[in-house]
Tab-separated table of C-alpha atoms in Angstrom:
chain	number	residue	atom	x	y	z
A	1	UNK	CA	-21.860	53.471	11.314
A	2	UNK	CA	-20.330	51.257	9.001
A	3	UNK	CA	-17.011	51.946	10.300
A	4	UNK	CA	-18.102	51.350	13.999
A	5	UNK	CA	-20.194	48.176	13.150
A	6	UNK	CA	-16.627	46.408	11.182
A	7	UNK	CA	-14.928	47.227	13.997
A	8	UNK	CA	-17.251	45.991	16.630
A	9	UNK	CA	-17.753	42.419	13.655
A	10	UNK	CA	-13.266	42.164	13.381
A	11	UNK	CA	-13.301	42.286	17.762
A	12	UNK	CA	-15.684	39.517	17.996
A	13	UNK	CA	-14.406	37.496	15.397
A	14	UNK	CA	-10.601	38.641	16.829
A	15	UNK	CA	-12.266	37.670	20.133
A	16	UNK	CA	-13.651	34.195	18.686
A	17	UNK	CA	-10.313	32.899	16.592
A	18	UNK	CA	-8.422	33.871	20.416
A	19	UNK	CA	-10.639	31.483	22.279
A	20	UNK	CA	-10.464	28.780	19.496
A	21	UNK	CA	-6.897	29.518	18.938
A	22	UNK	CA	-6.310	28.241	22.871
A	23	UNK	CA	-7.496	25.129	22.250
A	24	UNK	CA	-5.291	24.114	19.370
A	25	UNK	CA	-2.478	22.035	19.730
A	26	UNK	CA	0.529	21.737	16.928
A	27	UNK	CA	3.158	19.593	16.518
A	28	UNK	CA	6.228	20.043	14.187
A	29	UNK	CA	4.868	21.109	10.657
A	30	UNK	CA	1.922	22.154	11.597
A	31	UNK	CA	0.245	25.820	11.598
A	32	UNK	CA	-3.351	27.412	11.117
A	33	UNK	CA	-2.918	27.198	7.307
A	34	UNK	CA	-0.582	24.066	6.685
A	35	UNK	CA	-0.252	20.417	7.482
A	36	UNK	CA	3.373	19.443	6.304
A	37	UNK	CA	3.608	15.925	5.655
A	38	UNK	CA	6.286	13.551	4.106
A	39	UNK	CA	7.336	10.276	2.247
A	40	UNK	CA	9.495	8.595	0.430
A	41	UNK	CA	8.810	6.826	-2.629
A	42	UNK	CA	11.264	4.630	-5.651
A	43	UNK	CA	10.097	7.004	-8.237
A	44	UNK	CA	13.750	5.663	-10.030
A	45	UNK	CA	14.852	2.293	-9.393
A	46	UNK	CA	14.374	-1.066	-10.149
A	47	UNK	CA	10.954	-0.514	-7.795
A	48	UNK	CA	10.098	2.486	-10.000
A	49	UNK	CA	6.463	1.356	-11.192
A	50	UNK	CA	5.672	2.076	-7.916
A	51	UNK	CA	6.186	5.171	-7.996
A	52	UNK	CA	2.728	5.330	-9.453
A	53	UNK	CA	1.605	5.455	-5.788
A	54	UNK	CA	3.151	8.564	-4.771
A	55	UNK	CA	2.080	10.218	-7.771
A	56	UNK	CA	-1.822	9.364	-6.857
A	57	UNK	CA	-0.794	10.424	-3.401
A	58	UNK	CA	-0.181	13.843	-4.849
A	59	UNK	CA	-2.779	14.219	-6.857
A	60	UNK	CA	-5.063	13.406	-3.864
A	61	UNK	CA	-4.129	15.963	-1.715
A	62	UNK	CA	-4.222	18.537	-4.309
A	63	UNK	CA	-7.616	17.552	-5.164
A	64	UNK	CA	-8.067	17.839	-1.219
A	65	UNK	CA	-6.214	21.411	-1.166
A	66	UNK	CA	-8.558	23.077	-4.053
A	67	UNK	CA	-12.298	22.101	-1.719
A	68	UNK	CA	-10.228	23.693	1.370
A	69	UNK	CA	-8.036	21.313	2.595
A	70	UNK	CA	-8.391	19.316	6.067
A	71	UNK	CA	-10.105	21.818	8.759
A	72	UNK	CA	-9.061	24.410	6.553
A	73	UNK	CA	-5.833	23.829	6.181
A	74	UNK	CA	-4.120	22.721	3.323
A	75	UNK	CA	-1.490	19.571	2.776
A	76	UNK	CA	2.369	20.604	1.714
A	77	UNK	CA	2.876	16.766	0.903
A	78	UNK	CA	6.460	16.222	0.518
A	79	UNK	CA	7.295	13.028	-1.136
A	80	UNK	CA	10.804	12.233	-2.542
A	81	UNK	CA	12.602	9.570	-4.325
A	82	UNK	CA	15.076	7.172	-2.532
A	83	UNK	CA	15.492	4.683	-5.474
A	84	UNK	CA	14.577	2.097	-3.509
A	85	UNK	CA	18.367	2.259	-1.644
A	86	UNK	CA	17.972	2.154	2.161
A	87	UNK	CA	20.870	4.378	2.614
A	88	UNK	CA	19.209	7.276	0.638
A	89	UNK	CA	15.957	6.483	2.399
A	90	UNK	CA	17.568	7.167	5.489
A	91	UNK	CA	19.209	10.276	3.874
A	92	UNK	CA	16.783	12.087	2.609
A	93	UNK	CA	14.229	10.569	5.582
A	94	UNK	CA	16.461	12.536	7.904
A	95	UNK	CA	16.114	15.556	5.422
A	96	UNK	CA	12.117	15.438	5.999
A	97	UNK	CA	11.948	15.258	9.624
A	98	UNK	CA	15.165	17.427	11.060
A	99	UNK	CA	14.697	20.472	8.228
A	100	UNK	CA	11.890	20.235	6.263
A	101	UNK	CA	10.129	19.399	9.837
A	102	UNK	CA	6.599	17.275	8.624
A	103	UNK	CA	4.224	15.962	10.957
A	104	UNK	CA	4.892	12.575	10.192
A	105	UNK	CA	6.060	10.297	7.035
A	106	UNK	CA	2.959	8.995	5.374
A	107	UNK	CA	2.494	5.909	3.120
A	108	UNK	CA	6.818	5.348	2.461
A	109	UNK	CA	7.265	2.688	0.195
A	110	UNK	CA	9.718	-0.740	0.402
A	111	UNK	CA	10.004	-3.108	3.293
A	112	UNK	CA	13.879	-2.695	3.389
A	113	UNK	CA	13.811	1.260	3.320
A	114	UNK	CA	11.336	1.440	5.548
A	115	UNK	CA	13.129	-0.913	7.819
A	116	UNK	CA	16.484	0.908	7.549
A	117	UNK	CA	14.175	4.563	8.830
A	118	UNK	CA	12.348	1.813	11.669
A	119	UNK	CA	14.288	2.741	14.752
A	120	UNK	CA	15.213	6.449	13.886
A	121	UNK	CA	11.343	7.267	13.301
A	122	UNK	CA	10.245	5.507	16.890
A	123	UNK	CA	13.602	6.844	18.884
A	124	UNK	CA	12.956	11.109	17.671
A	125	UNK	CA	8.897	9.665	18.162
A	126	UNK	CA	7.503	10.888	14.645
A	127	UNK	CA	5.020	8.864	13.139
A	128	UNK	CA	5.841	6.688	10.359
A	129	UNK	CA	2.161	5.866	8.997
A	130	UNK	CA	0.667	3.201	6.765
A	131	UNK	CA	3.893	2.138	5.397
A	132	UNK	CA	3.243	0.648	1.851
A	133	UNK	CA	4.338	-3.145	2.528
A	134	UNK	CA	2.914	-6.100	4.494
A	135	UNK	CA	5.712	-6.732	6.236
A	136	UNK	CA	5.186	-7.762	9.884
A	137	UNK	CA	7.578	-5.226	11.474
A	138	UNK	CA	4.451	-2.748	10.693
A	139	UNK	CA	1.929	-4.504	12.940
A	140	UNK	CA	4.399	-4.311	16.711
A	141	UNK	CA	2.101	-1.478	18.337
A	142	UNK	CA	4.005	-2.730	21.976
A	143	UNK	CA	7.681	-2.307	20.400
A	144	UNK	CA	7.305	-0.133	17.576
A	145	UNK	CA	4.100	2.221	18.554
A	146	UNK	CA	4.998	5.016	16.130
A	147	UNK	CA	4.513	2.476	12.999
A	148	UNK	CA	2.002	1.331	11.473
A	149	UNK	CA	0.693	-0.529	8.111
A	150	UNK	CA	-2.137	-0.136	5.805
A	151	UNK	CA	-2.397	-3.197	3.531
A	152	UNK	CA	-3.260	-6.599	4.474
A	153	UNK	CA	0.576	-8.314	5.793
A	154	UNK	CA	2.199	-11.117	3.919
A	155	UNK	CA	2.046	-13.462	6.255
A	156	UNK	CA	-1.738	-13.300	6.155
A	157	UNK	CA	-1.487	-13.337	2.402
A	158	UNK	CA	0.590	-16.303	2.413
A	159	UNK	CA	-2.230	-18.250	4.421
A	160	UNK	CA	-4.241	-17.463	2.239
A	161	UNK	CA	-2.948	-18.869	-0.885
A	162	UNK	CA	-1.428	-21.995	1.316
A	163	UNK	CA	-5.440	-22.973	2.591
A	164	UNK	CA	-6.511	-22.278	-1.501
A	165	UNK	CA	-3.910	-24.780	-2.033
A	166	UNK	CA	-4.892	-27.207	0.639
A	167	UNK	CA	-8.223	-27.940	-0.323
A	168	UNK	CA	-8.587	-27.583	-4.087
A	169	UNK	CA	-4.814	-29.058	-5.106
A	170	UNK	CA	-4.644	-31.238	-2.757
A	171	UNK	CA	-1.849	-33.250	-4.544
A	172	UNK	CA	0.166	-30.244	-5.981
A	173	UNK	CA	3.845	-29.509	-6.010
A	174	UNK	CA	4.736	-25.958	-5.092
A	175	UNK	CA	7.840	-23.960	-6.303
A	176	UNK	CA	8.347	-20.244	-4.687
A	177	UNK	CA	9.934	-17.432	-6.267
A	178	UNK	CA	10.477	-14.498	-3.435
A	179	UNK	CA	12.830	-11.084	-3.394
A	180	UNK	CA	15.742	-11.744	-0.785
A	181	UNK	CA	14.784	-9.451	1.589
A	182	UNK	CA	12.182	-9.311	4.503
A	183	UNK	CA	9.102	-8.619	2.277
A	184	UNK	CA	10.433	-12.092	0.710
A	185	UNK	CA	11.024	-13.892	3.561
A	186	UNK	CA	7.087	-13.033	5.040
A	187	UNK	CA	5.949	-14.445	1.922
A	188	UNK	CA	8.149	-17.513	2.000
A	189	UNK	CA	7.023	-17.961	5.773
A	190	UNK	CA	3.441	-17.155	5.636
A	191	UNK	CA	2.611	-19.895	2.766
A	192	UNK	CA	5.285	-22.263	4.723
A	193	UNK	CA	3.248	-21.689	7.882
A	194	UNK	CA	-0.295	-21.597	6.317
A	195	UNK	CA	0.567	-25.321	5.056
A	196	UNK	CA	1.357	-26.272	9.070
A	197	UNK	CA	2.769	-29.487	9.243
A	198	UNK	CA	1.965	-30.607	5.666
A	199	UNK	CA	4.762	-27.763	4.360
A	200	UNK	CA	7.380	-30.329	3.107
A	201	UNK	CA	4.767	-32.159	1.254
A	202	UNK	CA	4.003	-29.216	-0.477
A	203	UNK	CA	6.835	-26.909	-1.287
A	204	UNK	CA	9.495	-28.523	-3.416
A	205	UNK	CA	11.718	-26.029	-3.979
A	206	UNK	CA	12.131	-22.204	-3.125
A	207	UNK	CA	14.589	-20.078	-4.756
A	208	UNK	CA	15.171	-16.105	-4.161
A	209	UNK	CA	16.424	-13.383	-5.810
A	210	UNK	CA	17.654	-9.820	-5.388
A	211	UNK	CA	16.469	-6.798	-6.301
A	212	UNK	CA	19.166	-5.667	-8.370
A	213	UNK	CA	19.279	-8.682	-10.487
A	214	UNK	CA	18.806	-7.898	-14.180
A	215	UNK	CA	15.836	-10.851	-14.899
A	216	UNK	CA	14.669	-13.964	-13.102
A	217	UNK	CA	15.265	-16.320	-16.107
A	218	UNK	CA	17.740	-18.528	-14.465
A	219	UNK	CA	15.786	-19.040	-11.249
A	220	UNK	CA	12.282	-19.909	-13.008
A	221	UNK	CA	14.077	-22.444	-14.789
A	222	UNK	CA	15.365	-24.042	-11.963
A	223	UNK	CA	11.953	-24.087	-10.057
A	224	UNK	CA	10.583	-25.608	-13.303
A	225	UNK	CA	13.282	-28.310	-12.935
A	226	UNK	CA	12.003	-28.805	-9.529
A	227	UNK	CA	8.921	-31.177	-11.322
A	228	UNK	CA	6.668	-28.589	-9.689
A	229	UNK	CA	2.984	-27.834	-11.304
A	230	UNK	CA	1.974	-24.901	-8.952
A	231	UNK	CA	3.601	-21.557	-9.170
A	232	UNK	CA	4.033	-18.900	-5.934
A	233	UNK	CA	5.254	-16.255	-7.092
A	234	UNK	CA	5.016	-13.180	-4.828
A	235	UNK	CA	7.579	-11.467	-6.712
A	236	UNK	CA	7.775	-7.321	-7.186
A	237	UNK	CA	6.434	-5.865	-10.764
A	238	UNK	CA	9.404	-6.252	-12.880
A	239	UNK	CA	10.492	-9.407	-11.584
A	240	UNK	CA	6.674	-11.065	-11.250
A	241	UNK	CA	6.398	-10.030	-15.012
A	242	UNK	CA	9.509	-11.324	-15.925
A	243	UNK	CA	8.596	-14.444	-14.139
A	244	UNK	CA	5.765	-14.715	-15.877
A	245	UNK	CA	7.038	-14.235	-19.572
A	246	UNK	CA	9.395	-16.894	-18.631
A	247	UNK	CA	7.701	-19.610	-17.566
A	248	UNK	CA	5.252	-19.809	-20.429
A	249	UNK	CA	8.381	-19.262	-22.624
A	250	UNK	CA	9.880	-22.392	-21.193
A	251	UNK	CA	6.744	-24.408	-21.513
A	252	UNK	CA	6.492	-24.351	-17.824
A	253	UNK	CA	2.714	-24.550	-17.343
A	254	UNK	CA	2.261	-24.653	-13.771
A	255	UNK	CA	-1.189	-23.341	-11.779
A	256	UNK	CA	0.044	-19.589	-10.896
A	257	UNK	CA	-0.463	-17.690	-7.712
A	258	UNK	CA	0.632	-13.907	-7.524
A	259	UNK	CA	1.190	-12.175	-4.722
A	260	UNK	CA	-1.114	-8.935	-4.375
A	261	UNK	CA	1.903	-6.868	-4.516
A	262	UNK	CA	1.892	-7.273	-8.166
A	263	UNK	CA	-0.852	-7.593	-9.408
A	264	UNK	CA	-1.212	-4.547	-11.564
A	265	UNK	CA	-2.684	-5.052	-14.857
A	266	UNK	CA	-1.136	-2.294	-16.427
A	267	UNK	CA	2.584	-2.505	-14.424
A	268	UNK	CA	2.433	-6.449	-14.448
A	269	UNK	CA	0.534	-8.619	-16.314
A	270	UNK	CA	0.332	-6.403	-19.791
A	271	UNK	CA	4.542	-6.363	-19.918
A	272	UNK	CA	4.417	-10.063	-19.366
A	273	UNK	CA	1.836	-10.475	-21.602
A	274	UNK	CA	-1.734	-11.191	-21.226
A	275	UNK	CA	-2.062	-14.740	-22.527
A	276	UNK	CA	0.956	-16.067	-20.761
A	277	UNK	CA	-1.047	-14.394	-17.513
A	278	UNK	CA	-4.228	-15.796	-17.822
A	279	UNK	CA	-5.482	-18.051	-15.176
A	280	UNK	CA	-2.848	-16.704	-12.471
A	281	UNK	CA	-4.953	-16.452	-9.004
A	282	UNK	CA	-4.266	-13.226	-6.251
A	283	UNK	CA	-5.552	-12.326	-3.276
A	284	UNK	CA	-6.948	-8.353	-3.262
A	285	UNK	CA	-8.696	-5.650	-1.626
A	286	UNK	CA	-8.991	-2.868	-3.547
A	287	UNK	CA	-11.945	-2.810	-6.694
A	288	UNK	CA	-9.479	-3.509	-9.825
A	289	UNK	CA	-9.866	-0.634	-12.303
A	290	UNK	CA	-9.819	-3.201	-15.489
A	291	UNK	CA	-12.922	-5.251	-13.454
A	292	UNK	CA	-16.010	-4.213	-15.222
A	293	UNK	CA	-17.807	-5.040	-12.239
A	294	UNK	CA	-17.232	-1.958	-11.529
A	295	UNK	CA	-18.498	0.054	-14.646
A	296	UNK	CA	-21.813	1.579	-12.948
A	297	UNK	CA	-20.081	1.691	-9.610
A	298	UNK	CA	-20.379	5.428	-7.917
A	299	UNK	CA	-17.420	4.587	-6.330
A	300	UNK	CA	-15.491	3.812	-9.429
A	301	UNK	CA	-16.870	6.540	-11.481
A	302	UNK	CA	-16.033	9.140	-8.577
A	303	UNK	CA	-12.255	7.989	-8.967
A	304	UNK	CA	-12.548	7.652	-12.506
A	305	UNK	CA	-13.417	11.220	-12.886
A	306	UNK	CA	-10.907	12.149	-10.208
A	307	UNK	CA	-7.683	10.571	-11.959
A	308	UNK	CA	-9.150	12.213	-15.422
A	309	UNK	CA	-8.896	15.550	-13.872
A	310	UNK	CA	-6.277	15.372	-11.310
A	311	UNK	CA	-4.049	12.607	-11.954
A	312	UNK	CA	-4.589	12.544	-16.015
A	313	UNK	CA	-1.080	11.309	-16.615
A	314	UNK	CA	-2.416	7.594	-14.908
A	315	UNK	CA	-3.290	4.755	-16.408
A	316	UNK	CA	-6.961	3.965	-15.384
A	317	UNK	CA	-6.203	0.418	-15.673
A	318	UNK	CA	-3.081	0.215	-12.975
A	319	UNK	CA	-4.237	-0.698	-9.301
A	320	UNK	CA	-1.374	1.476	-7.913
A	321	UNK	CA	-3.503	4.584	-8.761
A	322	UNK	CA	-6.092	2.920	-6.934
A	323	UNK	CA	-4.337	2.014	-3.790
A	324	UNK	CA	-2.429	5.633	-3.735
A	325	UNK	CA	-6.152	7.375	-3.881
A	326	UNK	CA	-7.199	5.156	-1.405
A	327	UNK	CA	-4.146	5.182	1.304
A	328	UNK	CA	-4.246	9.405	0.796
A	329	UNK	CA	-8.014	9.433	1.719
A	330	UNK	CA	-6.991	7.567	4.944
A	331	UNK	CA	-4.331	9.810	5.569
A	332	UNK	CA	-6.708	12.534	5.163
A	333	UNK	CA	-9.867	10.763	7.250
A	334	UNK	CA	-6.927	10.581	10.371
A	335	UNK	CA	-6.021	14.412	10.227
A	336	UNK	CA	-9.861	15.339	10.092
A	337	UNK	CA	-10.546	13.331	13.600
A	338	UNK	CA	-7.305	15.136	14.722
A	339	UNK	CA	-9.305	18.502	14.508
A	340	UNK	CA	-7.601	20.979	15.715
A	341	UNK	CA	-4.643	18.861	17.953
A	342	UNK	CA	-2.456	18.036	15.232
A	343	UNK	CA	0.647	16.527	17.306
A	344	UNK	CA	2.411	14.137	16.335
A	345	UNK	CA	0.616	12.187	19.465
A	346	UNK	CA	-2.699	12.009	18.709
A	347	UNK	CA	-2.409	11.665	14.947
A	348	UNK	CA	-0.797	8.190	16.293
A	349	UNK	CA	-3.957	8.174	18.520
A	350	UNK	CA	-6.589	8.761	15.563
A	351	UNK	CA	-4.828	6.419	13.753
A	352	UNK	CA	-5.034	3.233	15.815
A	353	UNK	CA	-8.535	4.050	16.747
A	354	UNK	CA	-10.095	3.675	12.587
A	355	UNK	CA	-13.318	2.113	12.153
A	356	UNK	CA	-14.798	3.199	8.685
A	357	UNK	CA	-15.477	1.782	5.171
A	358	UNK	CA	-13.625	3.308	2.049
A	359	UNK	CA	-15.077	3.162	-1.651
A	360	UNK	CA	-12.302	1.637	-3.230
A	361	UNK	CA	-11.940	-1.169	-1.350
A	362	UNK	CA	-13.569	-4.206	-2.107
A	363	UNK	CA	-17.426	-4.777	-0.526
A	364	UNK	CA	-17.554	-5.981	3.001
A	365	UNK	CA	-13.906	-4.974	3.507
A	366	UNK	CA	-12.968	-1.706	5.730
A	367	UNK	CA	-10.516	0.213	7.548
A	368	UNK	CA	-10.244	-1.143	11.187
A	369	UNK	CA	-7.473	-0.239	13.770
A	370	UNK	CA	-7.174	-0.718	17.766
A	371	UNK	CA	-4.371	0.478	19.880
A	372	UNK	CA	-3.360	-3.517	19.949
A	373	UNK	CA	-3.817	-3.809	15.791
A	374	UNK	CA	-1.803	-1.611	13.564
A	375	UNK	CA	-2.930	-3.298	10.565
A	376	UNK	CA	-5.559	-1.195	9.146
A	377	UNK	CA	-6.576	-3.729	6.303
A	378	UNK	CA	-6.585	-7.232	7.065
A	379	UNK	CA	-9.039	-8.837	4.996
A	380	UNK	CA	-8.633	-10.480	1.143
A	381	UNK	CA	-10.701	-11.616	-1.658
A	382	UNK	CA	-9.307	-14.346	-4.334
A	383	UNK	CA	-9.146	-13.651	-7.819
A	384	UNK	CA	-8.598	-14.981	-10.946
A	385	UNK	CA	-6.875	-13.140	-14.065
A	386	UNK	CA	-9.030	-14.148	-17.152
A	387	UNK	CA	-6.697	-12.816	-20.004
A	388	UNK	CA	-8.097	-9.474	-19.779
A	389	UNK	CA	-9.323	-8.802	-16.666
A	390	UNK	CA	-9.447	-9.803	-12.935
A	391	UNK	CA	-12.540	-12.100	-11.878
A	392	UNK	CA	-13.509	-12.152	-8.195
A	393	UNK	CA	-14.359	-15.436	-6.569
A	394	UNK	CA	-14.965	-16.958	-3.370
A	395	UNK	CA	-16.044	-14.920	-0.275
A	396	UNK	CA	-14.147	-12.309	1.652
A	397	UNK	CA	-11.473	-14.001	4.385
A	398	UNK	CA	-10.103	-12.506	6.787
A	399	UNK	CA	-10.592	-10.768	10.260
């Protein structure tokens, strides 16, 4: 009886995974137990603090992997290091989709890498998903419709600090510090364009650097030559805290404005010191881990306990664990509304059709995507660096 009554339980459930099994739909990567995804990320580099991000990536899905994965399946996440050199992004980008065969890339880090893998991802149709910069190129559903963005873009960031500007320093001078390179260039253009009209007025002087240069010394003291008092400095972490150092070492004392790209606590402002940091204003939407706002928070205590147990070689005071937890559990909210058609088609589907709130970013700021808006975040909040932590003013702006 026992025999006859497994037998007659494995046919119906043989029966049951048959008839399920018709209705599933894979795409390259994809099986009943696995969802192979990829990235790349500057875990050496000049860029290499962010590598932080692909770390808390990781640790996500793993943490994802041990409760069951996503519909059962379980996340090969395949993230590897490109130095921040387009070439080897395109190298080892090639590698990920054309042998190790993912789904998609996920969350790749660098506006110039990512713009050097922009036409090979869209031509072979693979999805190149929230793409950790705010350059424009990310947001160009009509030309581009296999990428997309996550964080808020540049441009928009720019505007930001620009209408800040406008109506509390009204009679301010404005020097700009920005990487030579297209993330730059968006910040250059979005506080250029959020001034309108009133732009020469403003900005006095603008002066770039590259990525590769050893320090920023030489160009901070020419922008402190310029007879400017305000500060834009939208620079990436070594460079912004070099920046930083600098200008208080030169007795330049100018109001300070960093761009949300940097403003990591631990990665930024404690290498350039906190004291020559204080009073710098950014633009964020994630919860800061060093804001005790946040103390009693369920939200911050969930991720709290999370980076403790599976990310325990993070800093709980750097905001790139934060955005890396948070940018994984949107990767992993997509694949759950894929169910059980994971192609490379309708992941790109779920993903410009978000609506949903996420409990590390800040309050009355959510995830929101249309086929016609590929920027996923695309609201800010100001804040102000008060030599130890990161103060919130102001209301939330955005769209």
């Amino acid at each position: 009886m026992r025999i006859a009554s497994w037998t007659i339980t494995a046919a119906l459930c043989l029966a049951a995974s048959t008839a399920f099994g018709a209705d599933r739909k894979y795409g390259p990567g994809v099986s009943d137990t696995e969802i192979k995804i990829g990235q790349t990320m500057p875990y050496s580099g000049p860029l290499s603090a962010y590598g932080a991000i692909g770390k808390a990536e990781a640790a996500y899905f793993k943490m994802v992997n041990e409760k069951g994965g996503v519909n059962g399946r379980k996340i090969d996440f395949v993230t590897l290091d490109d130095g921040y050199q387009p070439p080897k992004t395109v190298e080892v980008t090639r590698k990920l989709v054309e042998e190790d065969q993912v789904l998609g890339i996920v969350g790749s880090l660098g506006t110039p890498t990512n713009v050097a893998i922009h036409k090979y991802l869209n031509g072979k149709q693979v999805p190149q998903l929230f793409v950790a910069t705010g350059a424009t190129e990310w947001g160009d559903p009509e030309h581009f419709p296999w990428t997309m963005g996550w964080q808020p873009s540049y441009q928009v960031e720019g505007h930001i600090y620009a209408r800040y500007i406008m109506k509390n320093l009204p009679n301010t001078k404005v020097a700009v510090l920005y990487q030579n390179d297209d993330a730059g260039k968006d910040y250059l253009k979005g506080i250029t364009d959020g001034f309108g009209d009133k732009a020469g007025k403003f900005i006095v002087k603008a002066v770039s650097y590259e990525v590769t240069d050893p320090t920023v010394d030489s160009q901070v003291v020419t922008l402190q030559s310029s007879g400017a008092d305000t500060f834009f400095n939208p620079a990436a972490p070594k460079q912004a805290a070099q920046a930083i150092r600098k200008a208080y070492d030169v007795g330049w004392k100018p109001k300070q404005f960093l761009g949300s790209i940097s403003a990591s606590v631990q990665s930024v402002l404690k290498p350039a010191g906190f004291e020559k940091a204080a009073g710098l204003i950014t633009a964020a939407y994630l919860k800061d881990p060093t804001d005790k706002t946040w103390a009693n928070d369920p939200a911050y205590k969930d991720w709290l306990a999370w980076m403790k147990k599976y990310n325990p070689e993070g800093s709980v005071e750097d905001s790139f664990n934060v955005y890396g937890y948070t940018v994984a559990m949107t990767v992993v909210k997509v694949l759950q509304k894929c169910g059980n058609d994971l192609t490379r088609e309708n992941l790109m589907k779920q993903a410009a059709n978000m609506n949903f709130e996420l409990p590390m970013l800040l309050p009355g700021i959510k995830v929101n995507t249309a086929p016609t808006n590929f920027f996923p975040v695309h609201q800010m909040h100001l804040q102000k660096f008060d030599g130890e932590k990161w103060i919130l003013f102001g209301d939330v702006i955005g769209g």
